[in-house]
């Protein structure tokens, strides 16, 4: 005899039998293994691509690795020994992957420091900026969607125009306008640096407003579609208020397409952090990456690429778990 399950939208479904539950548990485990395998493949592809880019770059590999740093015979000999440039290319590649597996990201010959040490000292300000920008984007998007979803054409039209402007204008231009108004003219916020919370406001707005524009459109569309579903009609007939309907049911349905955008969300934050940190004179991985590209410091560039891939894979894996929390039907 099968029982009944209550879904997120109020509909009922048959409770699976024990054999079915075992089969579903096996499929879930296989899905986790497949997802982890896909993540490792992405990391391997990123490591390989960065290494191939080093080999295909014009000029001598030693000259590229030295970059604009100190160039002495001792440093050149250390580079040849560290990278195994006197060995066959396949052996160099395997050695490179082996060092990555052991956490050895190489040495910056421009800064004369280990790459891992450089990234460790700069990751804090970047994490601070990206989290603040994400909070700005998500908060503004949720507020706009909740206020305008299902309301009159004027409110929806005004919100759509604001979102279109936020999406169309690049973050660096938003940053310049914010600096001109709130730093140079009004003097409310510092022009550059990362001292105190006030120095984080303008960079977070510059990076978070385009994200808010996209997420706001997606959330509002998802809410409006959810409010037209049969479960919404049933909930209203039972006396559930519109606000409670949105909070308990419709918002959960609208989150699925919004969460799907988190991959783009992550890429936008990582890519935008480079320009934003340079524009506002902030320390961080973006500033390090820009200096490394300018100075042709390839070990640092390759490490930043790998770190970005690790963040992207981690976020994508967490999203798979978030889907199952948001919508119980996915677990079934």
Coordinates of C-alpha atoms in Angstrom, one line a residue:
X1 CA 0.0 0.0 0.0
X2 CA 1.4 3.3 -1.0
X3 CA 1.1 6.5 1.0
X4 CA 0.9 10.1 -0.3
X5 CA 3.6 12.7 -0.4
X6 CA 2.8 16.4 -0.2
X7 CA 4.8 18.4 -2.8
X8 CA 6.0 22.0 -2.5
X9 CA 3.1 23.3 -4.5
X10 CA 0.4 21.5 -2.5
X11 CA -0.1 18.6 -5.0
X12 CA 0.1 15.0 -3.9
X13 CA 2.2 12.1 -5.2
X14 CA 2.5 8.5 -4.4
X15 CA 5.0 7.5 -1.8
X16 CA 7.7 5.3 -3.4
X17 CA 8.0 1.6 -2.4
X18 CA 11.1 0.3 -0.6
X19 CA 12.6 -1.1 -3.8
X20 CA 12.0 2.2 -5.6
X21 CA 13.7 4.1 -2.7
X22 CA 16.8 1.9 -3.0
X23 CA 16.9 2.5 -6.7
X24 CA 16.6 6.2 -6.3
X25 CA 19.3 6.2 -3.6
X26 CA 21.7 4.4 -5.9
X27 CA 20.9 6.9 -8.7
X28 CA 21.6 9.8 -6.3
X29 CA 25.0 8.3 -5.4
X30 CA 25.8 7.7 -9.0
X31 CA 24.8 11.3 -9.7
X32 CA 27.1 12.6 -7.0
X33 CA 30.0 10.5 -8.4
X34 CA 29.3 11.8 -11.9
X35 CA 29.1 15.4 -10.7
X36 CA 32.4 15.1 -8.9
X37 CA 34.0 13.5 -11.9
X38 CA 32.8 16.3 -14.1
X39 CA 34.2 18.9 -11.7
X40 CA 37.6 17.2 -11.7
X41 CA 37.5 17.1 -15.5
X42 CA 36.9 20.9 -15.6
X43 CA 39.8 21.5 -13.2
X44 CA 42.1 19.3 -15.3
X45 CA 41.0 21.1 -18.5
X46 CA 41.7 24.5 -16.9
X47 CA 45.2 23.3 -15.7
X48 CA 45.9 21.9 -19.2
X49 CA 44.7 25.0 -21.0
X50 CA 46.9 27.3 -18.9
X51 CA 49.9 25.1 -19.4
X52 CA 49.3 24.9 -23.2
X53 CA 49.0 28.7 -23.3
X54 CA 52.4 28.9 -21.7
X55 CA 53.9 26.6 -24.3
X56 CA 52.2 28.3 -27.2
X57 CA 53.1 31.9 -26.1
X58 CA 55.6 33.5 -28.5
X59 CA 59.2 33.6 -27.3
X60 CA 61.4 31.5 -25.1
X61 CA 59.6 29.8 -22.1
X62 CA 62.3 31.0 -19.7
X63 CA 61.9 34.6 -20.9
X64 CA 58.1 34.3 -20.4
X65 CA 58.5 33.0 -16.9
X66 CA 61.0 35.6 -16.0
X67 CA 58.7 38.3 -17.3
X68 CA 59.7 41.8 -16.2
X69 CA 61.3 40.5 -13.1
X70 CA 65.0 40.2 -12.2
X71 CA 66.9 38.3 -14.9
X72 CA 70.0 36.6 -13.7
X73 CA 71.7 33.3 -14.7
X74 CA 70.9 31.9 -11.3
X75 CA 67.2 32.6 -11.7
X76 CA 67.2 31.2 -15.2
X77 CA 68.8 28.0 -13.9
X78 CA 66.2 27.8 -11.1
X79 CA 63.4 28.1 -13.7
X80 CA 64.8 25.4 -15.8
X81 CA 65.1 23.1 -12.8
X82 CA 61.7 23.9 -11.3
X83 CA 59.8 23.5 -14.6
X84 CA 62.0 20.7 -16.0
X85 CA 62.5 22.6 -19.2
X86 CA 65.5 20.4 -20.1
X87 CA 63.1 17.3 -20.2
X88 CA 60.6 16.2 -22.9
X89 CA 57.4 18.2 -23.0
X90 CA 55.2 15.3 -21.9
X91 CA 57.4 14.8 -18.8
X92 CA 57.2 18.6 -18.1
X93 CA 53.4 18.4 -18.3
X94 CA 53.1 15.4 -16.0
X95 CA 55.5 17.1 -13.5
X96 CA 53.4 20.2 -13.7
X97 CA 50.2 18.3 -12.8
X98 CA 52.0 16.4 -10.1
X99 CA 53.1 19.7 -8.4
X100 CA 49.6 21.0 -8.6
X101 CA 48.2 17.9 -6.9
X102 CA 50.6 18.7 -4.1
X103 CA 49.6 22.3 -3.8
X104 CA 52.7 23.7 -5.4
X105 CA 51.7 26.6 -7.6
X106 CA 55.2 27.6 -8.5
X107 CA 57.1 30.8 -7.9
X108 CA 56.6 34.4 -9.1
X109 CA 59.8 35.5 -10.6
X110 CA 58.6 39.1 -10.8
X111 CA 57.8 39.3 -7.1
X112 CA 60.4 36.7 -5.9
X113 CA 57.7 34.9 -3.8
X114 CA 55.8 31.7 -3.9
X115 CA 52.5 32.0 -5.9
X116 CA 50.5 30.3 -3.2
X117 CA 51.8 32.9 -0.6
X118 CA 50.8 35.8 -3.0
X119 CA 47.3 34.4 -3.5
X120 CA 46.8 33.7 0.2
X121 CA 47.6 37.3 1.1
X122 CA 45.3 38.8 -1.5
X123 CA 42.3 36.4 -1.5
X124 CA 40.7 38.1 1.6
X125 CA 39.9 41.5 0.0
X126 CA 38.6 39.8 -3.1
X127 CA 36.3 37.5 -1.1
X128 CA 35.1 40.5 0.9
X129 CA 34.3 42.4 -2.3
X130 CA 32.5 39.6 -4.1
X131 CA 30.4 38.7 -1.0
X132 CA 29.4 42.3 -0.6
X133 CA 28.6 42.6 -4.3
X134 CA 26.6 39.4 -4.2
X135 CA 24.6 40.6 -1.2
X136 CA 23.9 43.9 -3.0
X137 CA 22.8 42.1 -6.2
X138 CA 20.6 39.5 -4.4
X139 CA 19.0 42.0 -2.0
X140 CA 18.1 44.5 -4.7
X141 CA 16.8 41.8 -7.1
X142 CA 14.6 40.2 -4.4
X143 CA 13.3 43.6 -3.3
X144 CA 12.4 44.7 -6.8
X145 CA 10.9 41.4 -7.7
X146 CA 8.7 41.1 -4.6
X147 CA 7.5 44.7 -4.9
X148 CA 6.7 44.7 -8.6
X149 CA 5.6 41.1 -9.3
X150 CA 1.9 40.9 -10.1
X151 CA 1.4 44.6 -9.8
X152 CA 0.4 47.3 -12.4
X153 CA 2.1 47.9 -15.7
X154 CA 3.6 51.1 -14.5
X155 CA 5.6 49.5 -11.6
X156 CA 6.7 46.6 -13.8
X157 CA 7.7 49.0 -16.6
X158 CA 9.7 51.2 -14.4
X159 CA 11.5 48.2 -12.8
X160 CA 12.2 46.8 -16.3
X161 CA 13.8 50.0 -17.4
X162 CA 16.0 50.3 -14.3
X163 CA 17.1 46.6 -14.7
X164 CA 17.9 47.2 -18.4
X165 CA 20.1 50.1 -17.6
X166 CA 21.9 48.2 -14.8
X167 CA 22.5 45.3 -17.1
X168 CA 23.6 47.4 -20.1
X169 CA 26.1 49.6 -18.4
X170 CA 29.5 47.9 -17.7
X171 CA 30.6 47.8 -14.0
X172 CA 33.7 50.0 -14.7
X173 CA 31.4 52.8 -16.1
X174 CA 29.1 52.5 -13.1
X175 CA 32.1 52.7 -10.9
X176 CA 33.3 55.9 -12.6
X177 CA 29.9 57.5 -12.1
X178 CA 29.7 56.5 -8.5
X179 CA 33.2 57.9 -7.9
X180 CA 32.4 61.2 -9.6
X181 CA 29.2 61.7 -7.6
X182 CA 29.8 60.2 -4.2
X183 CA 33.6 60.6 -3.8
X184 CA 34.8 63.6 -5.8
X185 CA 31.6 65.7 -5.6
X186 CA 29.9 64.8 -2.3
X187 CA 32.9 63.3 -0.5
X188 CA 30.9 60.6 1.2
X189 CA 33.2 57.7 0.4
X190 CA 36.9 57.3 -0.1
X191 CA 38.3 57.4 -3.6
X192 CA 40.5 54.4 -3.3
X193 CA 41.8 51.8 -0.8
X194 CA 40.2 49.2 1.4
X195 CA 40.3 50.8 4.8
X196 CA 37.0 50.4 6.6
X197 CA 33.5 49.5 5.5
X198 CA 32.9 52.8 3.7
X199 CA 35.6 51.9 1.2
X200 CA 33.6 48.8 0.3
X201 CA 30.3 50.5 -0.5
X202 CA 31.0 51.9 -4.0
X203 CA 32.9 48.9 -5.4
X204 CA 30.2 46.6 -4.1
X205 CA 27.5 48.7 -5.8
X206 CA 29.5 48.9 -9.1
X207 CA 29.9 45.1 -9.2
X208 CA 26.5 44.2 -7.8
X209 CA 24.1 46.5 -9.8
X210 CA 24.4 44.5 -13.1
X211 CA 23.8 41.3 -11.2
X212 CA 20.7 42.8 -9.6
X213 CA 19.4 43.8 -13.0
X214 CA 19.5 40.2 -14.4
X215 CA 18.3 38.5 -11.2
X216 CA 15.5 40.9 -10.7
X217 CA 14.1 40.2 -14.2
X218 CA 14.4 36.4 -13.7
X219 CA 12.9 36.5 -10.2
X220 CA 9.9 38.7 -11.2
X221 CA 9.2 36.5 -14.2
X222 CA 9.3 33.3 -12.0
X223 CA 7.1 34.8 -9.4
X224 CA 4.5 35.9 -11.9
X225 CA 4.4 32.5 -13.5
X226 CA 4.2 30.8 -10.1
X227 CA 1.3 33.0 -9.0
X228 CA -0.7 31.8 -12.1
X229 CA -0.2 28.1 -11.3
X230 CA -3.2 25.9 -10.0
X231 CA -1.6 25.6 -6.6
X232 CA -1.7 29.4 -6.2
X233 CA -5.4 29.4 -7.0
X234 CA -6.0 26.6 -4.5
X235 CA -4.1 28.5 -1.8
X236 CA -6.1 31.6 -2.3
X237 CA -9.3 29.7 -2.1
X238 CA -8.2 28.4 1.3
X239 CA -7.8 31.9 2.5
X240 CA -4.0 32.3 2.2
X241 CA -3.0 35.9 1.9
X242 CA -1.1 37.1 -1.2
X243 CA 2.0 37.8 0.9
X244 CA 2.0 34.4 2.6
X245 CA 1.4 32.8 -0.8
X246 CA 4.5 34.5 -2.2
X247 CA 6.7 33.7 0.8
X248 CA 5.6 30.1 1.3
X249 CA 5.2 28.8 -2.2
X250 CA 5.7 31.1 -5.1
X251 CA 9.2 32.3 -4.1
X252 CA 10.5 28.8 -3.9
X253 CA 9.3 28.1 -7.5
X254 CA 10.9 31.4 -8.7
X255 CA 14.2 30.5 -7.1
X256 CA 14.9 27.6 -9.4
X257 CA 15.7 29.7 -12.6
X258 CA 17.4 32.3 -10.4
X259 CA 19.7 29.7 -8.9
X260 CA 20.5 28.4 -12.3
X261 CA 22.1 31.8 -13.1
X262 CA 24.6 31.3 -10.3
X263 CA 27.2 30.0 -12.8
X264 CA 26.9 33.3 -14.7
X265 CA 26.7 35.0 -11.3
X266 CA 30.1 33.6 -10.3
X267 CA 31.8 34.4 -13.5
X268 CA 30.5 38.0 -13.5
X269 CA 31.8 38.5 -10.0
X270 CA 35.2 37.0 -10.7
X271 CA 35.6 38.8 -14.0
X272 CA 34.3 42.1 -12.7
X273 CA 36.5 42.0 -9.6
X274 CA 39.6 42.5 -11.8
X275 CA 38.4 45.8 -13.2
X276 CA 36.7 47.0 -10.1
X277 CA 39.7 46.4 -7.8
X278 CA 42.0 48.3 -10.3
X279 CA 39.4 51.2 -10.7
X280 CA 39.0 51.7 -6.9
X281 CA 42.6 51.0 -6.0
X282 CA 41.8 48.0 -3.9
X283 CA 44.1 45.1 -3.1
X284 CA 43.0 41.6 -4.2
X285 CA 43.3 38.8 -6.7
X286 CA 42.0 41.1 -9.5
X287 CA 44.8 43.5 -8.9
X288 CA 47.3 40.7 -8.7
X289 CA 46.0 39.2 -12.0
X290 CA 46.2 42.5 -13.8
X291 CA 49.8 43.1 -12.6
X292 CA 50.7 39.6 -13.6
X293 CA 49.3 39.9 -17.1
X294 CA 51.0 43.3 -17.6
X295 CA 54.3 41.9 -16.3
X296 CA 54.0 38.6 -18.1
X297 CA 54.3 36.8 -14.8
X298 CA 52.9 33.5 -16.1
X299 CA 53.0 31.4 -12.9
X300 CA 50.7 33.9 -11.2
X301 CA 48.4 34.1 -14.2
X302 CA 48.1 30.3 -14.4
X303 CA 47.4 30.1 -10.7
X304 CA 44.6 32.7 -10.9
X305 CA 43.0 30.8 -13.8
X306 CA 43.1 27.5 -11.7
X307 CA 41.7 29.3 -8.6
X308 CA 38.8 30.7 -10.7
X309 CA 38.1 27.2 -12.0
X310 CA 38.1 25.8 -8.5
X311 CA 35.6 28.4 -7.3
X312 CA 33.4 27.8 -10.3
X313 CA 33.3 24.1 -9.8
X314 CA 32.6 24.4 -6.1
X315 CA 29.7 26.8 -6.7
X316 CA 28.3 24.5 -9.4
X317 CA 28.4 21.5 -7.1
X318 CA 26.7 23.5 -4.3
X319 CA 24.0 24.5 -6.7
X320 CA 23.1 20.8 -7.3
X321 CA 22.6 20.5 -3.6
X322 CA 20.6 23.7 -3.4
X323 CA 18.2 22.5 -6.1
X324 CA 17.2 19.6 -3.9
X325 CA 16.6 21.9 -0.9
X326 CA 14.6 24.4 -2.8
X327 CA 12.3 21.9 -4.7
X328 CA 11.7 18.5 -3.0
X329 CA 10.3 17.1 -6.3
X330 CA 13.9 17.0 -7.6
X331 CA 14.9 14.7 -4.7
X332 CA 12.2 12.3 -6.0

